[in-house]
Coordinates of C-alpha atoms and ligand atoms in Angstrom, one line a residue:
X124 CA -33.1 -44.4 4.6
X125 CA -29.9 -46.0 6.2
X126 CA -28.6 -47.4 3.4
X127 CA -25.0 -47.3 3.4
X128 CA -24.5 -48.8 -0.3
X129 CA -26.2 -46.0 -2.0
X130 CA -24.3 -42.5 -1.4
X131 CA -27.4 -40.3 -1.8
X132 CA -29.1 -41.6 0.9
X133 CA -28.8 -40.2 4.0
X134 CA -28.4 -43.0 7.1
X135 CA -29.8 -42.3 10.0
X136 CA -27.9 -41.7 13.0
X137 CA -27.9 -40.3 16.4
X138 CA -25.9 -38.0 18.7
X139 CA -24.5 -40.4 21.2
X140 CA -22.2 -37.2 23.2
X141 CA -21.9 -33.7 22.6
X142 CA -19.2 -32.0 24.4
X143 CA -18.5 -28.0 24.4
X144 CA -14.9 -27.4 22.9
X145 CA -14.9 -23.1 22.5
X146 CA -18.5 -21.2 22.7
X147 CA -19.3 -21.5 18.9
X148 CA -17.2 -25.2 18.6
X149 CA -19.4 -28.6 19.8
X150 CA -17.6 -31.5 19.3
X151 CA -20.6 -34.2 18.0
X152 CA -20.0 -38.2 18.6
X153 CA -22.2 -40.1 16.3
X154 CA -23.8 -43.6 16.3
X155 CA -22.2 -45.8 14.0
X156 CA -24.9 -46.8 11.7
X157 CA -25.1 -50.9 10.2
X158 CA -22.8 -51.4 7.4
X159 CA -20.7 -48.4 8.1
X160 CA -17.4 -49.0 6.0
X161 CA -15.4 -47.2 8.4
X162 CA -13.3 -43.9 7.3
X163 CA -9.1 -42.6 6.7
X164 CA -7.6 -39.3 8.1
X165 CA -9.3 -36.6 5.8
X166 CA -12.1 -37.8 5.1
X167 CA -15.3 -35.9 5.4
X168 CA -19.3 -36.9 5.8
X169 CA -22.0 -34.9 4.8
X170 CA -24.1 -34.1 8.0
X171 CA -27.7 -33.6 7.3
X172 CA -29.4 -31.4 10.5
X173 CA -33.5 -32.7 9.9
X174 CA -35.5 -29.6 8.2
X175 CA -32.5 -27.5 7.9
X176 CA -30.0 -28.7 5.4
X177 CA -26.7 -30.7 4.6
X178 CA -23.2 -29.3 5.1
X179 CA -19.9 -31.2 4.6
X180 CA -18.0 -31.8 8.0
X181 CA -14.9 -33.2 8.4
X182 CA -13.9 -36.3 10.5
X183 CA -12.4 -35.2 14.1
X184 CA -12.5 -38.4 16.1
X185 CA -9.3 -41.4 16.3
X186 CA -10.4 -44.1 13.0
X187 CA -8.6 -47.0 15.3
X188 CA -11.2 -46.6 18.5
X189 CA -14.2 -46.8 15.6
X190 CA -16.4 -44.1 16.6
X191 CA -17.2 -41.0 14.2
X192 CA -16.7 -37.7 15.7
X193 CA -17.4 -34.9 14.0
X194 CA -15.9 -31.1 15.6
X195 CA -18.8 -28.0 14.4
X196 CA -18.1 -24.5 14.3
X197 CA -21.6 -22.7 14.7
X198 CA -21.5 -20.4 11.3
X199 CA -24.7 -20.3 10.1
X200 CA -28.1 -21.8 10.0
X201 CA -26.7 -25.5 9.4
X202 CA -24.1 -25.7 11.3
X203 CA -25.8 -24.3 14.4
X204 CA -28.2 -26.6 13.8
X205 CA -26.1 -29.1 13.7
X206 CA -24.0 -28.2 16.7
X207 CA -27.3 -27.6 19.0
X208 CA -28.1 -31.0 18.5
X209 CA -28.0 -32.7 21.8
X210 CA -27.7 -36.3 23.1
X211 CA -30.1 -38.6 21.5
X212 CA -31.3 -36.7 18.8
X213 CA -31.6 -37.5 15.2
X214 CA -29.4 -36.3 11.9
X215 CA -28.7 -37.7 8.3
X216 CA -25.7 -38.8 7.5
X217 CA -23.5 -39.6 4.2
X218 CA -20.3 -40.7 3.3
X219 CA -17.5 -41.1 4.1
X220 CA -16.3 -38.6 1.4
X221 CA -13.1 -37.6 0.0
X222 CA -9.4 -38.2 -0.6
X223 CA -7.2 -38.7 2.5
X224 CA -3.6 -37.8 4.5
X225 CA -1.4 -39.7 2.6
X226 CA 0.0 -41.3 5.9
X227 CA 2.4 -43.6 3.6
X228 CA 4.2 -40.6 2.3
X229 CA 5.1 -39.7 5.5
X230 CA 6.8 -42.9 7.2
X231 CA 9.9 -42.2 8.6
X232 CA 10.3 -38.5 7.4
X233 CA 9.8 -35.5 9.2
X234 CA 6.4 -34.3 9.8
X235 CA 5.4 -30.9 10.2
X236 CA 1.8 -30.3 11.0
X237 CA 0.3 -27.0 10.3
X238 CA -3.3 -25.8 11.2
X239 CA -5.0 -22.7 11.5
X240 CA -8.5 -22.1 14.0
X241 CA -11.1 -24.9 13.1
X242 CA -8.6 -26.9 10.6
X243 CA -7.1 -28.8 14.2
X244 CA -9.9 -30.6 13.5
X245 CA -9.3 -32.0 9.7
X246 CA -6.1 -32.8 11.4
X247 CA -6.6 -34.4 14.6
X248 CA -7.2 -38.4 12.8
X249 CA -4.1 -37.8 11.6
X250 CA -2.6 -36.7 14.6
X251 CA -3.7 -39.9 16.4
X252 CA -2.2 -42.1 13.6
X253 CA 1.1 -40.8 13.6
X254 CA 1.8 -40.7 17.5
X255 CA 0.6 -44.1 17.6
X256 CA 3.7 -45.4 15.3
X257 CA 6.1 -43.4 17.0
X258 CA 8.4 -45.7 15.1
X259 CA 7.1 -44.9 11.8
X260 CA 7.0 -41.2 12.7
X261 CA 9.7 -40.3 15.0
X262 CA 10.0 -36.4 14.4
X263 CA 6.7 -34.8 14.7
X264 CA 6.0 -30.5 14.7
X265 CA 2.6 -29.8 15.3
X266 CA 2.2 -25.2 14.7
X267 CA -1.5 -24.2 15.7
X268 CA -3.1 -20.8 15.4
X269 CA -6.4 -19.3 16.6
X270 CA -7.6 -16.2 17.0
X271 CA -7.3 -16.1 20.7
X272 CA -6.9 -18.1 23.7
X273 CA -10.5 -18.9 23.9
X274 CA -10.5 -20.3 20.3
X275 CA -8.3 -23.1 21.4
X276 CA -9.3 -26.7 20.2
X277 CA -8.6 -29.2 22.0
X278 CA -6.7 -27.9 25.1
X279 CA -6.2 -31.1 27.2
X280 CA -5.1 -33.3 24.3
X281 CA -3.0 -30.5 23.2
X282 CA -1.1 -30.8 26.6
X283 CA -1.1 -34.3 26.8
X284 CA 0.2 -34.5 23.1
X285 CA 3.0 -32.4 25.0
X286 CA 3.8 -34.6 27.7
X287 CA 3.5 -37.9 26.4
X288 CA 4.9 -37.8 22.8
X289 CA 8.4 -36.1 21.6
X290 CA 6.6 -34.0 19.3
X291 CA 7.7 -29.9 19.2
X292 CA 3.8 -28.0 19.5
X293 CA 3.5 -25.1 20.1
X294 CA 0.4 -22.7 20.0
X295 CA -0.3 -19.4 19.2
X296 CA -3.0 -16.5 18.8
X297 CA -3.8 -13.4 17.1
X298 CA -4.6 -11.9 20.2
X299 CA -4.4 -12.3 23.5
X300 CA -5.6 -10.7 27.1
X301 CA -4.1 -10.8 30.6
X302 CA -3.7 -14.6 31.2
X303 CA -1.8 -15.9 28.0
X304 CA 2.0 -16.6 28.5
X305 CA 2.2 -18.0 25.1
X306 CA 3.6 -16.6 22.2
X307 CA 1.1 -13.8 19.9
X308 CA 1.4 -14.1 16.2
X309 CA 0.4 -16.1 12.8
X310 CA 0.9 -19.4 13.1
X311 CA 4.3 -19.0 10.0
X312 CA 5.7 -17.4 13.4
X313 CA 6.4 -20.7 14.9
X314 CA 8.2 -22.2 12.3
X315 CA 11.6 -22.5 12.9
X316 CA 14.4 -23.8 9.7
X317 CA 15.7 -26.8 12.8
X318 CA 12.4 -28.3 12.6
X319 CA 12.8 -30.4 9.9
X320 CA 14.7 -31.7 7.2
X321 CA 13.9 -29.6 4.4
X322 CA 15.2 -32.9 2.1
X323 CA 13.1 -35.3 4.1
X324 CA 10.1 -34.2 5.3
X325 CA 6.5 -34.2 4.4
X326 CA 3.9 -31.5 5.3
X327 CA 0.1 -31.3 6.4
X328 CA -2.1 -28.0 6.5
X329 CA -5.4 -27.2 7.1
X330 CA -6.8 -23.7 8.0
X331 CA -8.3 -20.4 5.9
X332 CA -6.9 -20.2 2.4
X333 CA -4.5 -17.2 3.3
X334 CA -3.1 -18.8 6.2
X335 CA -2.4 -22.1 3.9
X336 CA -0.6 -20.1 1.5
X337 CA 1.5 -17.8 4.1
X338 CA 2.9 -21.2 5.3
X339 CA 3.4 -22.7 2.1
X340 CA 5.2 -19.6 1.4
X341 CA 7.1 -20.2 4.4
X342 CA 7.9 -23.8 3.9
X343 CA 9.2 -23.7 0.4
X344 CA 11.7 -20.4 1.6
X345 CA 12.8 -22.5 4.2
X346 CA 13.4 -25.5 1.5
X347 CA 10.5 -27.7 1.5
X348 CA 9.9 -28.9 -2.0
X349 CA 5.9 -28.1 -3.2
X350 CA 5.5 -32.1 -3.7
X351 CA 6.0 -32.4 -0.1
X352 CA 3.4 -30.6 1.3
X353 CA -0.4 -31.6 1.3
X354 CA -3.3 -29.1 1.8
X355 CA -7.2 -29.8 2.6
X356 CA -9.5 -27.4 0.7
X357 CA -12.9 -25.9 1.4
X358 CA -15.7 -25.0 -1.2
X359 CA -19.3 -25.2 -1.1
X360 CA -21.1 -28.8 -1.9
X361 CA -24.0 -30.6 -2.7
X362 CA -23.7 -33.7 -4.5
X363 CA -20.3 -34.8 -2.6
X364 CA -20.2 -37.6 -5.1
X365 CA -18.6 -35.8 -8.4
X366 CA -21.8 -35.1 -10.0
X367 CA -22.7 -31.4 -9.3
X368 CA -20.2 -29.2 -9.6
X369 CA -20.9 -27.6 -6.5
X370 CA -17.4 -27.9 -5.4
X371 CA -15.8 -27.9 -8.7
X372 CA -11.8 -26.4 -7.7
X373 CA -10.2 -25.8 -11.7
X374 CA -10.1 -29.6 -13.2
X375 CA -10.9 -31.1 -10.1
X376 CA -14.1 -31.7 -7.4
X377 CA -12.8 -31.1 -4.0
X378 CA -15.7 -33.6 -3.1
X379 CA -13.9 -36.2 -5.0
X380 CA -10.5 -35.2 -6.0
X381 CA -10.3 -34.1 -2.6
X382 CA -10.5 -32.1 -0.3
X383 CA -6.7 -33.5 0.5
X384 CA -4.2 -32.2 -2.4
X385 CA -0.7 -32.5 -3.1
X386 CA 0.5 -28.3 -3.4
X387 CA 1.9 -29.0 -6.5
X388 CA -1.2 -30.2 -8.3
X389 CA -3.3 -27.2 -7.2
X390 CA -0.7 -24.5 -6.7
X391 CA -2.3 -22.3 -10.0
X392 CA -5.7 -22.6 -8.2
X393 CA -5.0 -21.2 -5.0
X394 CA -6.8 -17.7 -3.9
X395 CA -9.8 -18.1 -6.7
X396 CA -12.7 -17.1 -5.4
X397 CA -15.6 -19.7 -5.7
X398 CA -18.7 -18.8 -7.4
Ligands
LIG1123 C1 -14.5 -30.8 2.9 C2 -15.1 -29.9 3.9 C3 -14.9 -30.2 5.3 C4 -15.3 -29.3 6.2 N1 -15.1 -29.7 7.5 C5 -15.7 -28.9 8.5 C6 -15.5 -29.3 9.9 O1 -14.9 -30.3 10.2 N2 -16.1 -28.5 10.8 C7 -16.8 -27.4 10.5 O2 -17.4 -26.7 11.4 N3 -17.0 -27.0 9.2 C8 -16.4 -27.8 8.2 N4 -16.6 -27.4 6.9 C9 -17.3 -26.1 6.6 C10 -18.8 -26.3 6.7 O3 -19.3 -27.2 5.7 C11 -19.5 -25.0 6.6 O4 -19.2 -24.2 7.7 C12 -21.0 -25.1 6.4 O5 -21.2 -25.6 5.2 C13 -21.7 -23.8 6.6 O6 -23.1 -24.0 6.4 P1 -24.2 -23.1 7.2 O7 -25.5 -23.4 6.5 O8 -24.1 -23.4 8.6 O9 -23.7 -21.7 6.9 P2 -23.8 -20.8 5.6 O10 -25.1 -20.0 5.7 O11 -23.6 -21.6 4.4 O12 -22.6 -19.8 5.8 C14 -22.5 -18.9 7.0 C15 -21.2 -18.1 6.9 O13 -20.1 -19.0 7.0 C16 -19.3 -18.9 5.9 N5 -18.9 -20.2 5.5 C17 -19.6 -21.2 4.8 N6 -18.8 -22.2 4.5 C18 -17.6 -22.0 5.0 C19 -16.4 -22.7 5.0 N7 -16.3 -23.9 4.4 N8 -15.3 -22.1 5.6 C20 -15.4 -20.9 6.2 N9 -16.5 -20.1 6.2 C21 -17.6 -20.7 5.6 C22 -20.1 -18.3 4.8 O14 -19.4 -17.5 3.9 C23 -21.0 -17.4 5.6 O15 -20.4 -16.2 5.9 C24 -16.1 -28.2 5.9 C25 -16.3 -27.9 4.5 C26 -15.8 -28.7 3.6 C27 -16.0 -28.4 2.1
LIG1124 S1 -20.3 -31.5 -4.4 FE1 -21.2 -32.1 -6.3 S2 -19.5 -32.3 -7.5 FE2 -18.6 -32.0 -5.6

């Protein structure tokens, strides 16, 4: 059973810390089992919670420090299970799965970074790549929405992001109560035409489908050619290997051919419903 070599079969692993990020939202860090090839920003595992079932999740954690991290919204039965797993304890693990940022396109361009509620997390290996080369990436948005304050991923490194890099991020939220002095609005609402270079910049986004395609809308009316901007899809899965189906997205498998897509290739596909 913790044979790497053989994608079907589950290795197994262990929580080694659990930390609380919102109240439905557990960040899991994971024992890096023998032989683990190690993963790129995009990537996703397929997380198996013992008697329960196995859900893709996406990597959350920095590839350079060598962990694997793994950032759980509590939805339904697997995912809670998954999330309520507390130190020490025992899951299956596969992969690592799937297509990746392409990192290379953006080298010395502008990069604007677009994520909506849980999809921070899709985004956050990526995040630490790029403000590690501040060389190779020297103009960096980052535009988050949640729902509201409370849904906030990430808070501390959000603010630190702030401080220490010379990357524009801004957050905001559906809605807000009494405390929030930030701005209240979809996440398109931050964009601004002076952030970028519409001729030389590259963009990432990750969220729910409608928010994607409000700020590919906005990007490509503020100039941003659809080659230049780079979306991470969702749809059920099984096999995560190309064999089922499952997660079949038009021509392609999102398991395989994905979940990270240039726009262009997938535009026709956008808003059909899975089955
Ligand atoms: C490539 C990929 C990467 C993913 N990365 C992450 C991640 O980093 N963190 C994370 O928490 N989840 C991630 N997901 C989603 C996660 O796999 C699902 O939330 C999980 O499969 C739900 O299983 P469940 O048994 O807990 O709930 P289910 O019983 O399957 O679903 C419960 C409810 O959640 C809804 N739901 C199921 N799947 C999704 C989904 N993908 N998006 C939105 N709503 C959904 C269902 O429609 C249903 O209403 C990812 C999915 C894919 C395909
Ligand atoms: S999950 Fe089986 S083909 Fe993608």
């Amino acid at each position: 059973m913790t044979d790497m070599g053989d994608p079907m079969l589950p290795a197994v692993t262990r929580v080694v810390r659990r930390r609380r990020e919102t109240h439905d939202v557990r960040t899991l860090e994971l024992e890096l089992p023998p032989d683990y090839p190690g993963y790129v920003p995009g990537q996703f595992s397929m997380l198996y919670a013992p008697g329960v079932g196995e859900v893709p999740v996406s990597m959350s954690g920095d590839p350079e420090r060598g962990g694997l991290v793994h950032t759980i919204r509590a939805v339904g039965p697997v995912s809670r299970a998954l999330a309520d797993l507390g130190r020490g304890a025992s899951l299956g693990l596969r992969g690592p799965f799937g297509s990746a940022w392409p990192l290379y396109e953006a080298r010395g361009r502008d990069v604007v970074i677009m994520a909506g509620g849980l999809g921070l997390a899709p985004l956050r290996p990526l995040l630490y790549k790029v403000f590690a080369r501040p060389r190779d990436y020297p103009r960096i948005t980052l535009l988050y929405g949640t729902r509201s304050p409370e849904d906030i991923l990430f808070q501390r490194e959000l603010d630190r992001w702030r401080e220490k890099t010379g990357a524009d991020i801004r957050v905001t939220v559906d809605h807000a109560g009494g405390e929030w002095r930030g701005p209240v609005g979809v996440v398109t609402s931050l964009l601004q035409a002076e952030q970028f270079d519409p001729g030389n910049a590259v963009a990432f986004l990750c969220g729910p489908e409608v928010m994607m395609r409000f700020s590919i809308a906005s990007l490509t009316d503020l100039g941003l050619p659809a080659e230049s901007i780079y979306v991470s899809m969702e749809r059920n899965m099984k096999c995560a290997v190309g064999h089922c189906g499952h997660c079949q997205f038009g021509p392609h498998f999102i398991c395989k051919n994905g979940p990270v897509f240039r726009y262009d290739r997938v535009r026709g596909l956008f808003g059909l419903r899975e089955f």
